[in-house]
Coordinates of C-alpha atoms and ligand atoms in Angstrom, one line a residue:
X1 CA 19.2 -50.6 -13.8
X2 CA 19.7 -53.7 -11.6
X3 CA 23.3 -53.4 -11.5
X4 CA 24.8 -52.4 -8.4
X5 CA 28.2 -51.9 -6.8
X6 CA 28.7 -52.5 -2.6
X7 CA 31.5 -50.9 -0.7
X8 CA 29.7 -52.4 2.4
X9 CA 32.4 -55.1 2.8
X10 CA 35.5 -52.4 2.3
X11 CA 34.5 -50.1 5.0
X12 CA 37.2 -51.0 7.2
X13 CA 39.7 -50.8 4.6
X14 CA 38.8 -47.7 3.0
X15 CA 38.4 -44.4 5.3
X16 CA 35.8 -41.8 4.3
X17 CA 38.2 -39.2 3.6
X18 CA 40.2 -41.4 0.8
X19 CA 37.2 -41.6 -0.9
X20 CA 36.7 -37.8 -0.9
X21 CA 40.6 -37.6 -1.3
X22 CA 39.8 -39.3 -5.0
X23 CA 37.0 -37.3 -6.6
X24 CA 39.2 -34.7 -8.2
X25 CA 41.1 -37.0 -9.8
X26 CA 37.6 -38.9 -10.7
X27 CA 36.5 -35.5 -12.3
X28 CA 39.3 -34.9 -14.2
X29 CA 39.4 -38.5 -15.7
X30 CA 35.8 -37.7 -16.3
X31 CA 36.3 -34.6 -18.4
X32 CA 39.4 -36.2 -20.0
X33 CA 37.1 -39.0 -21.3
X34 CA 34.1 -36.9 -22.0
X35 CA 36.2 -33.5 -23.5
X36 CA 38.8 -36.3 -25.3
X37 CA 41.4 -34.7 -23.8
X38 CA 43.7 -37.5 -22.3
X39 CA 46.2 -39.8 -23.9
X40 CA 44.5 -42.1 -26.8
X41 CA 41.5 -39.9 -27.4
X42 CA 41.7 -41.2 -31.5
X43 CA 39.8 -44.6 -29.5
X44 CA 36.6 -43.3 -27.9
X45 CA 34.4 -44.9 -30.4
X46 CA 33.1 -47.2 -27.7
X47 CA 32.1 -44.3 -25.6
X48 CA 28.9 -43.5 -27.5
X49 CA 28.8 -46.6 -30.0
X50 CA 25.6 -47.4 -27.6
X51 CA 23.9 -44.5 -29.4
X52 CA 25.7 -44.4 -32.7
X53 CA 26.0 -47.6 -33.8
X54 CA 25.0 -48.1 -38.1
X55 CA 21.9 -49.5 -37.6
X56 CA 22.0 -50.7 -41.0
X57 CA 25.2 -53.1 -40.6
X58 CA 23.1 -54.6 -37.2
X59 CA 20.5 -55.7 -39.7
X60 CA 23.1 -57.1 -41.8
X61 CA 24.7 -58.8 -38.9
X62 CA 20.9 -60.2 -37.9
X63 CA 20.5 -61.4 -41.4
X64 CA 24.1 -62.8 -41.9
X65 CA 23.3 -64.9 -38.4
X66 CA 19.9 -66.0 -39.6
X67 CA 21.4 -67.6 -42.2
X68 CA 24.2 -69.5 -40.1
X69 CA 21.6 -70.7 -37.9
X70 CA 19.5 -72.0 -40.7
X71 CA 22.4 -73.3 -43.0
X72 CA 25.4 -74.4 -40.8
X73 CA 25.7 -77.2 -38.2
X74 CA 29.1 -75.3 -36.7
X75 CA 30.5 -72.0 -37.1
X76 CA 33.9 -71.8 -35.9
X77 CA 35.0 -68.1 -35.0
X78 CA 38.6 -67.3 -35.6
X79 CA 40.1 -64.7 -33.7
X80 CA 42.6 -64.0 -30.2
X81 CA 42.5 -61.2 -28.0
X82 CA 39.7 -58.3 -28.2
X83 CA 39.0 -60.3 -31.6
X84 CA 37.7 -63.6 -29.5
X85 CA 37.1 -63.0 -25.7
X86 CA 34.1 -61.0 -25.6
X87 CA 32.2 -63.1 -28.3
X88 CA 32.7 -66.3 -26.5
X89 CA 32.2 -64.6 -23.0
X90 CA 29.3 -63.6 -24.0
X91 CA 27.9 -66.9 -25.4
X92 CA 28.8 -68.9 -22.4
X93 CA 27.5 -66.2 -20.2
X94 CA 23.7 -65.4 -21.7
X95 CA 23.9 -69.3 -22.8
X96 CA 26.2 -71.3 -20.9
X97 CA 29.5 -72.7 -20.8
X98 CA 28.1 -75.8 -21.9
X99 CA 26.2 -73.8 -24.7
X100 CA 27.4 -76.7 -27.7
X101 CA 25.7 -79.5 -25.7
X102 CA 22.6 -78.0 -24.5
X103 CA 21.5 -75.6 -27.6
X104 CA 17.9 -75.8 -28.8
X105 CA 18.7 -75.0 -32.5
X106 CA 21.8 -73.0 -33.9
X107 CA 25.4 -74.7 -34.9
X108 CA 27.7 -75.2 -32.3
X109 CA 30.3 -72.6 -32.3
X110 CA 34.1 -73.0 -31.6
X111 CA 37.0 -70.8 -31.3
X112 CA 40.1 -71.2 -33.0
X113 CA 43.2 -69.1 -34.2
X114 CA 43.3 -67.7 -30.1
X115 CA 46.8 -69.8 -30.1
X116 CA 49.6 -71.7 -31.9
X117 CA 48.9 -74.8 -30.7
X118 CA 48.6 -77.7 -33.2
X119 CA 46.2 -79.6 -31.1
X120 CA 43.7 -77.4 -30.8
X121 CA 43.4 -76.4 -34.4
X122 CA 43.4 -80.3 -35.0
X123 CA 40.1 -80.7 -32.6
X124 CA 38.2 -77.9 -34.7
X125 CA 39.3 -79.6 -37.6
X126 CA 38.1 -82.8 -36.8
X127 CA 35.1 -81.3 -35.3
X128 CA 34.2 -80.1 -38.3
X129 CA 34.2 -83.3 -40.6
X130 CA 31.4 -84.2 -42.1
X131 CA 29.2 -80.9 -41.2
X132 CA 27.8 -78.0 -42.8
X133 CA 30.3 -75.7 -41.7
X134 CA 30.6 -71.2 -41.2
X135 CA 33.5 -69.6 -40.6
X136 CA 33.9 -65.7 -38.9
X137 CA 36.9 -64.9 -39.1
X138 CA 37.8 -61.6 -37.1
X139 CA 41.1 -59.4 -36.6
X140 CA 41.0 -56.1 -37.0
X141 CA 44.4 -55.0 -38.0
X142 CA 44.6 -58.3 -40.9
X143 CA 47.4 -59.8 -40.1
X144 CA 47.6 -61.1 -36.7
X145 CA 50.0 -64.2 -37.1
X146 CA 47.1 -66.3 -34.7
X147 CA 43.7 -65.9 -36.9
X148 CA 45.7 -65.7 -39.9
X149 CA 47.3 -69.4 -39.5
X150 CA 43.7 -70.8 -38.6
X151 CA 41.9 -69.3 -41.1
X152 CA 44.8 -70.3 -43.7
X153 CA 44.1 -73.8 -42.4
X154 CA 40.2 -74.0 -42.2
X155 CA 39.9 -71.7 -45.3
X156 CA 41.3 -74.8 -47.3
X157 CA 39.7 -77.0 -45.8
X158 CA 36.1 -75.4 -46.5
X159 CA 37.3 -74.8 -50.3
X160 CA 38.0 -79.1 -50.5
X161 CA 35.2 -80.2 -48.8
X162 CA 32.3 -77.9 -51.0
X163 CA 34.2 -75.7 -53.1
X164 CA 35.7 -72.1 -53.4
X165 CA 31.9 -70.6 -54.2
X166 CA 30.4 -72.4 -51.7
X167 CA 33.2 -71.7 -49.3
X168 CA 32.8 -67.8 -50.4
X169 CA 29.0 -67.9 -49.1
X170 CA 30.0 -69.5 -46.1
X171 CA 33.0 -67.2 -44.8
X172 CA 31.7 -63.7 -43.1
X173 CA 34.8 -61.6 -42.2
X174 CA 34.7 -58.6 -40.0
X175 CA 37.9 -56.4 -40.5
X176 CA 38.9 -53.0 -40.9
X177 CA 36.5 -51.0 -43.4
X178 CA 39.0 -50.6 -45.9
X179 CA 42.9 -51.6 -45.0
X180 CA 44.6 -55.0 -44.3
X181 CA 45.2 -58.2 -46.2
X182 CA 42.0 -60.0 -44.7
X183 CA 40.3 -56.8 -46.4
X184 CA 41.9 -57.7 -49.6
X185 CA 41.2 -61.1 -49.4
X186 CA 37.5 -60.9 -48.6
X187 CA 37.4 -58.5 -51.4
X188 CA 38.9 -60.7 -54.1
X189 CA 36.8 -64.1 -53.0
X190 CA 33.5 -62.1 -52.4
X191 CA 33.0 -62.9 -48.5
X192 CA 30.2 -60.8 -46.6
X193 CA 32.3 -57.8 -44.5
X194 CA 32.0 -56.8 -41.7
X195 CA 33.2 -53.4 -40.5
X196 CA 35.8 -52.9 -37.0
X197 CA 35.4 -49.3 -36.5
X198 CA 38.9 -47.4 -36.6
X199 CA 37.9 -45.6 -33.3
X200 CA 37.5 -48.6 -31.1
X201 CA 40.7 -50.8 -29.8
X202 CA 40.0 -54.4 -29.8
X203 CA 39.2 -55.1 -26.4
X204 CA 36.6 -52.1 -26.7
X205 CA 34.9 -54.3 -29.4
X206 CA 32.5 -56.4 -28.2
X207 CA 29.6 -54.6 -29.4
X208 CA 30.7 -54.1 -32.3
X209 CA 30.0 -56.4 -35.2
X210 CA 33.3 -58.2 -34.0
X211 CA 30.9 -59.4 -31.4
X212 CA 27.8 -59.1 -32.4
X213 CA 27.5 -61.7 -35.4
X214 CA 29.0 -64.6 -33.6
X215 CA 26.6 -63.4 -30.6
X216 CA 24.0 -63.2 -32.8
X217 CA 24.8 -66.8 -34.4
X218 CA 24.0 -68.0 -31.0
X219 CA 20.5 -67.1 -31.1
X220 CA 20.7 -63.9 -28.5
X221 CA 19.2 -61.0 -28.2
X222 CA 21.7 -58.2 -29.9
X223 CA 19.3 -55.2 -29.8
X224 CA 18.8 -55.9 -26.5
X225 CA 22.9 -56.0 -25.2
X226 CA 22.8 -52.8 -27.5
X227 CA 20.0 -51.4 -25.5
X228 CA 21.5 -52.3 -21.7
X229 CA 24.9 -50.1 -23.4
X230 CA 22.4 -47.4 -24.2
X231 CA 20.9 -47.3 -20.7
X232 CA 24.5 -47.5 -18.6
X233 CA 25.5 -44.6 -21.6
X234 CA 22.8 -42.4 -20.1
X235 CA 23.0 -44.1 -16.5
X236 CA 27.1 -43.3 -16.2
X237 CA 27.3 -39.7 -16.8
X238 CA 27.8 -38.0 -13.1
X239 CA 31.1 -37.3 -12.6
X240 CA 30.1 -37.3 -9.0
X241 CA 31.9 -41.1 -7.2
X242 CA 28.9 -41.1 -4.5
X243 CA 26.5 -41.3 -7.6
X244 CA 28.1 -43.4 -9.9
X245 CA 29.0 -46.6 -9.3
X246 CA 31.1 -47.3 -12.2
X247 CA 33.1 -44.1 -11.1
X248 CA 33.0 -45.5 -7.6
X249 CA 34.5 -48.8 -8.6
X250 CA 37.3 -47.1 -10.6
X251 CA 38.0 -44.8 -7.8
X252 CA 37.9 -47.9 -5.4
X253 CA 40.5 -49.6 -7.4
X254 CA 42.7 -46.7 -7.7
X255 CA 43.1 -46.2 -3.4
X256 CA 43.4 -49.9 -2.8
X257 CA 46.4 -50.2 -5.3
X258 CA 47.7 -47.2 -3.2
X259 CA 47.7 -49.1 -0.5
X260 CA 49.9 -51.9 -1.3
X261 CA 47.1 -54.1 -3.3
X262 CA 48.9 -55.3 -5.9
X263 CA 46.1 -57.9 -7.7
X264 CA 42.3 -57.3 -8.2
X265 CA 40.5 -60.7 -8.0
X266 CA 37.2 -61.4 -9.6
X267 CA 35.3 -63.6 -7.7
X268 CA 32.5 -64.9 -9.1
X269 CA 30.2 -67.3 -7.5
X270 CA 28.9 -68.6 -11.1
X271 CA 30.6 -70.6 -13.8
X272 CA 29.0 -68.9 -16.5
X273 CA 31.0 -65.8 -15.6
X274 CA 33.8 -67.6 -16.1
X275 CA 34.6 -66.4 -19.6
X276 CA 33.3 -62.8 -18.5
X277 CA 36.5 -62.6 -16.3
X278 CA 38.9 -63.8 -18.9
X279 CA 37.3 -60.4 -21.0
X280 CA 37.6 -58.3 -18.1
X281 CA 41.5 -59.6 -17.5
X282 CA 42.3 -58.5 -20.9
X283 CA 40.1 -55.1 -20.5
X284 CA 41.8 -54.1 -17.6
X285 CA 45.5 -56.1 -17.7
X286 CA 45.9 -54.1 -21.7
X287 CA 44.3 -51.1 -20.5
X288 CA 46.7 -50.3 -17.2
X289 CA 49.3 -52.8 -17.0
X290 CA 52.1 -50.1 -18.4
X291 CA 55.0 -47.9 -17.3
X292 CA 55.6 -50.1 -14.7
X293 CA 52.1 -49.7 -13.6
X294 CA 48.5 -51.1 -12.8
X295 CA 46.7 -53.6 -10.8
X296 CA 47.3 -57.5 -12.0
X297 CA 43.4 -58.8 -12.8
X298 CA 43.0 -62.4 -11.5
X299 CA 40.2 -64.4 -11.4
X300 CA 38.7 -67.3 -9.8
X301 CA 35.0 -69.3 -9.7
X302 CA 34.2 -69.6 -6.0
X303 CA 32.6 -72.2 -4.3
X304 CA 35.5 -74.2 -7.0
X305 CA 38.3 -72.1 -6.1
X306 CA 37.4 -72.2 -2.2
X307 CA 39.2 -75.5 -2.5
X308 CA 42.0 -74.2 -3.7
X309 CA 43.2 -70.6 -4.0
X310 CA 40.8 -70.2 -1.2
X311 CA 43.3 -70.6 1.1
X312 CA 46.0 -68.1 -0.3
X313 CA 43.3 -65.7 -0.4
X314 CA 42.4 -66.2 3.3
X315 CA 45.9 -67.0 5.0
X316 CA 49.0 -66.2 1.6
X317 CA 50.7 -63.1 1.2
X318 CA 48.4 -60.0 1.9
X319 CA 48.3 -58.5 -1.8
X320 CA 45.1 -58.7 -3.3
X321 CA 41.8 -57.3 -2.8
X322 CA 38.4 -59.3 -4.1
X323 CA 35.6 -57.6 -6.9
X324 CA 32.8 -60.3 -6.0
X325 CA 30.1 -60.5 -9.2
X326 CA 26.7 -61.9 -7.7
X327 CA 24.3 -62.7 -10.1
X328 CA 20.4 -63.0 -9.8
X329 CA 17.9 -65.9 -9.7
X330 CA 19.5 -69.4 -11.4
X331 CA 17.9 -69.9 -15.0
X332 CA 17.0 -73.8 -13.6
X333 CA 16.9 -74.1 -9.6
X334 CA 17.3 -77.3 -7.8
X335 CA 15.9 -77.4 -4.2
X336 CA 17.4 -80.2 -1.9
X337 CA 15.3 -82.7 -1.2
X338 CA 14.7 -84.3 2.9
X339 CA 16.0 -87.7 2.8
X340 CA 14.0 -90.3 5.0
X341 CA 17.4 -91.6 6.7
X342 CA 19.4 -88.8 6.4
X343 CA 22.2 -90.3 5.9
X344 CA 24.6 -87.9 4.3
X345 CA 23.7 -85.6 7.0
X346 CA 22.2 -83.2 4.9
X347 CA 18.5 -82.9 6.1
X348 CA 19.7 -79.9 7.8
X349 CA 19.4 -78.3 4.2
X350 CA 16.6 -79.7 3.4
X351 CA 14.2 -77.2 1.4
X352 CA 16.9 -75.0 0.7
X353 CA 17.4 -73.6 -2.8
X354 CA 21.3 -74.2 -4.4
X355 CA 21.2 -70.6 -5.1
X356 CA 20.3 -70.2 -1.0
X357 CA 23.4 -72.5 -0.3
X358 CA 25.2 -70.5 -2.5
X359 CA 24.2 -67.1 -1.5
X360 CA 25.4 -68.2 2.2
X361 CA 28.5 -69.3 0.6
X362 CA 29.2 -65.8 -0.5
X363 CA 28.1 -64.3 3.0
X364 CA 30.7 -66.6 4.6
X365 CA 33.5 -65.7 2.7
X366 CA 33.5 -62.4 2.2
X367 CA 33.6 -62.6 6.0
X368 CA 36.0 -65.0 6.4
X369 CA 38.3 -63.2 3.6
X370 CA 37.6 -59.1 5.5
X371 CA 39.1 -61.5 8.9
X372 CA 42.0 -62.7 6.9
X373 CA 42.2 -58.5 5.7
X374 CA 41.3 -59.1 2.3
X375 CA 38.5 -56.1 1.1
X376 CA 36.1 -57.4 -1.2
X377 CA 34.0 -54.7 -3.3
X378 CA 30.3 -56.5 -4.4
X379 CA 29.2 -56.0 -8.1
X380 CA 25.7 -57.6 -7.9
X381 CA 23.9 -58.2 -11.6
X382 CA 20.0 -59.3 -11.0
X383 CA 19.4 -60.9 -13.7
X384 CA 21.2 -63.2 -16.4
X385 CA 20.0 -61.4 -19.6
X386 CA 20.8 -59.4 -22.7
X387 CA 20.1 -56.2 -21.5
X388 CA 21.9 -56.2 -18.4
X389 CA 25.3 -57.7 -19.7
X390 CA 25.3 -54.9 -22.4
X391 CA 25.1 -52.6 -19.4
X392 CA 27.5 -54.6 -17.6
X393 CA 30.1 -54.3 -20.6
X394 CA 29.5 -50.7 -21.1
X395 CA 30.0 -50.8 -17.1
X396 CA 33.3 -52.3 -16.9
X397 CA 34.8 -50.2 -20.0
X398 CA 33.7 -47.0 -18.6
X399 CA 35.4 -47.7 -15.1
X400 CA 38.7 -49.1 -16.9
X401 CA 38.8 -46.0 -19.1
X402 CA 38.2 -43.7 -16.1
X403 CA 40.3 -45.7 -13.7
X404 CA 43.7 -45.2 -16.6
X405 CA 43.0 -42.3 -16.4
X406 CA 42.9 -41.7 -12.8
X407 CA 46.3 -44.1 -12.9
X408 CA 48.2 -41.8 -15.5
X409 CA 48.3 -43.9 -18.5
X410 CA 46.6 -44.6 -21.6
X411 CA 44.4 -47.1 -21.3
X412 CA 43.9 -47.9 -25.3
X413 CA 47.1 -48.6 -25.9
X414 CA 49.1 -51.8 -26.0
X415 CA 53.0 -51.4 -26.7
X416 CA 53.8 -53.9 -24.4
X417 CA 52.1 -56.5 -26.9
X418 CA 54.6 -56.1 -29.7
X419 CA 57.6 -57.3 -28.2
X420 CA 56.7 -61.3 -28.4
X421 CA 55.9 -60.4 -31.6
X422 CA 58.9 -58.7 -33.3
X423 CA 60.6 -61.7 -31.4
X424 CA 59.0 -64.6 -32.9
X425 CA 58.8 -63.4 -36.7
X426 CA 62.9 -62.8 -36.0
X427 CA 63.5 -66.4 -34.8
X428 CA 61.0 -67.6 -38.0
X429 CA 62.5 -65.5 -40.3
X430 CA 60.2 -63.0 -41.0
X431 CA 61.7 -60.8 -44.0
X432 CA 63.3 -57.5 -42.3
X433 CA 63.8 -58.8 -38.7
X434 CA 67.6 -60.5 -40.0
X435 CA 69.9 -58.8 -37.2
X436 CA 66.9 -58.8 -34.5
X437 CA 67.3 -63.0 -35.2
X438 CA 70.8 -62.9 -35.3
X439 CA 71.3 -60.7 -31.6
X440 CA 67.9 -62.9 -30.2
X441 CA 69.9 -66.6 -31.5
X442 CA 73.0 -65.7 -29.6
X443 CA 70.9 -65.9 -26.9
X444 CA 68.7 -69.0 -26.8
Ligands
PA5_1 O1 42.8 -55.5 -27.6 C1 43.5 -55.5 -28.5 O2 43.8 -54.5 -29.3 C2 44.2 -56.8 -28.9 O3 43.9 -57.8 -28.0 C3 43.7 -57.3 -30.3 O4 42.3 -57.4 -30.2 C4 44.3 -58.6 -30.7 O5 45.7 -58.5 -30.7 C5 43.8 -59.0 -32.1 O6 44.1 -58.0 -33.0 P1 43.4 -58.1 -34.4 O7 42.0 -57.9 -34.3 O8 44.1 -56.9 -35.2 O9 43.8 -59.4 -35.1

């Protein structure tokens, strides 16, 4: 598979015997993950999903999307956390970022119910108005304040504009298979369900139908980002680090936080990957930031962020180390053109390829940033397609599970999550949080 991990560019930072220093460790995670013997073993779902998948609900899922596609001018997608990131990094990845304006065919899609912000709520309303309009709504436990609020709100606004029957064909909810309010609530208005498997956490999801359908809705290839899992299933199985680079990347991460590194950054050199990194922050900041533990997952577009956190990176305080994602040939290349006068100064690129410009970009930084002693570790993807993301995904949730492992924690967990919760329903009032509100308003 065309997905490859460097360590060329962390030689000097990383000795040969730390490497060798890690693979017990590395085995052990491995046989934790594979025996489901470690902490949070009730969530491995994700680990053979690739293979085990109901092929059934897929076709469901295909046939639920054909239908948005043919019927809806916008589906809007309500969800927050492992409910929302890997749908829309998805889309903007195998798409683009700018997927609503330059669609052939489909509805647009937006994402809503991933805050509490008035404003943005407003703009999907208002975005909707006067179109035929979907809604997937997705949160796997029911009752996540976020996705509940929006889909209270666009819920009514779909039953005034064509009806509570009409509104029932057009609402596809994808929840827990039998528990939960939403469950409830699909089941008494007759929506089309969708089913979050009880063995896979939320941001373990993404090939799951909570990803799938609105994937699908975008007109890509599902079977395909199922069949790239499959492959890095069967590709990631040596528990040996020198023969597995997902291994290797989770063993890399694990010695450089040893060393003082306190923040991973993901570089890419793309904006489509832009989303991709806000999926892999939540992956990786859920997974290991606990018991006072875990690398902080940053992320910045680079040439973009050259011109600005560039320079922390190069010259600021020496904490991070860089995880740079190259991707493979541009979907639409522009060559630069020789000017007769050459007065920008730029027939010294003339003939050049953007991706060339770029590529040299890349070489000159990851120099510039080993000078300034920051390592970067290369993840190189060489092509921008279904199959390779899906082995990208599997990929990156491999390595995280492998890596929490390796750290001491459980990395499918997420206590830390509650606490802004139980805090907000006691300063709104929430029923049973009374001296929680009372102790919290002494406070404020
Ligand atoms: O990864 C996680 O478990 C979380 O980010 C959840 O996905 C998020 O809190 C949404 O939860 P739910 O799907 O239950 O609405």
């Amino acid at each position: 598979m065309a997905v490859s991990l460097s360590v060329d560019y962390i030689k000097d930072f990383i000795r040969p015997h730390e490497w060798a220093a890690m693979q017990p460790l590395v085995t052990a995670a491995h046989r934790q993950l594979h025996d489901g013997t470690g902490a949070g073993s009730d969530f491995l779902g994700w680990l053979t999903w690739p293979a085990d998948y109901d092929r059934e609900e897929v076709a469901r899922i295909k046939a639920a999307a054909a239908r948005i596609r043919d019927t809806a001018d916008v589906l809007v997608v309500i969800g927050i956390g492992g409910s929302y990131l890997g749908a829309r990094a998805v889309i903007e990845f195998l798409r683009s970022p700018l997927y609503n304006s330059l669609r052939a065919g489909g509805p647009e899609i937006y994402f809503a119910g991933n805050s509490l912000s008035a404003d943005a709520l407003s703009e999907v309303l208002a975005l909707c108005e006067g179109k035929r309009v979907c809604l997937n709504v997705i949160s796997k436990s029911g009752t996540t304040t976020e996705p509940a609020i929006a889909f209270r709100v666009l819920r009514a606004y779909l039953e005034k504009t064509v009806g509570r029957e009409e509104a029932a064909r057009r609402i596809f909810v994808t929840t827990d298979r039998s528990r939960g309010t939403l469950k409830q609530l699909a089941d008494r208005e007759g929506y089309e369900t969708f089913v979050v498997p009880d063995n896979i956490g939320g941001r373990y999801s993404v090939l799951t139908p909570v990803g799938l359908l609105p994937i699908a809705a975008a007109g890509c290839d599902i079977d395909a980002l199922l069949a790239g899992a499959a492959q890095a299933m069967q590709a990631l199985q040596e528990p040996d680090l020198t023969k597995n680079d997902c291994y290797r990347y989770a063993a890399a991460r694990n010695i450089l936080l040893r060393k003082g590194r306190a923040v991973e950054l993901m570089a890419a050199y793309e904006p489509r990957w832009a989303m991709m990194s806000e999926w892999w922050k939540q992956l990786y900041g859920e997974s290991e930031g606990k018991d006072g533990k875990g690398l902080f997952p940053a992320s910045v577009i680079f040439s973009t962020d050259l011109h600005s956190l560039g320079q922390f990176v190069q010259d600021g305080t020496n904490l991070l180390f860089e995880t740079a994602v190259l991707l493979g040939p541009a979907q639409r290349e522009i060559t630069v053109a020789p000017d007769a006068d050459n007065g920008d100064g730029l027939n010294f690129l003339a003939g050049k390829t953007l991706s060339e410009i770029n590529r040299k970009a890349f070489q000159g930084t990851v120099l510039a940033h080993a000078d300034g002693g920051t390592p970067t570790l290369v993840l190189s993807v060489d092509r921008v397609c279904e199959q390779e993301l899906g082995y990208l995904i599997y990929f990156f949730e491999k390595a995280c599970a492998v890596s929490g492992y390796m750290l001491g924690v459980n990395p499918f967990d997420q206590p830390g999550v509650e606490g802004y919760k139980k805090n907000m329903f006691a300063l709104l009032g929430k029923p049973g949080y009374e001296d929680r509100r009372a102790a919290l308003e002494q406070r404020l």
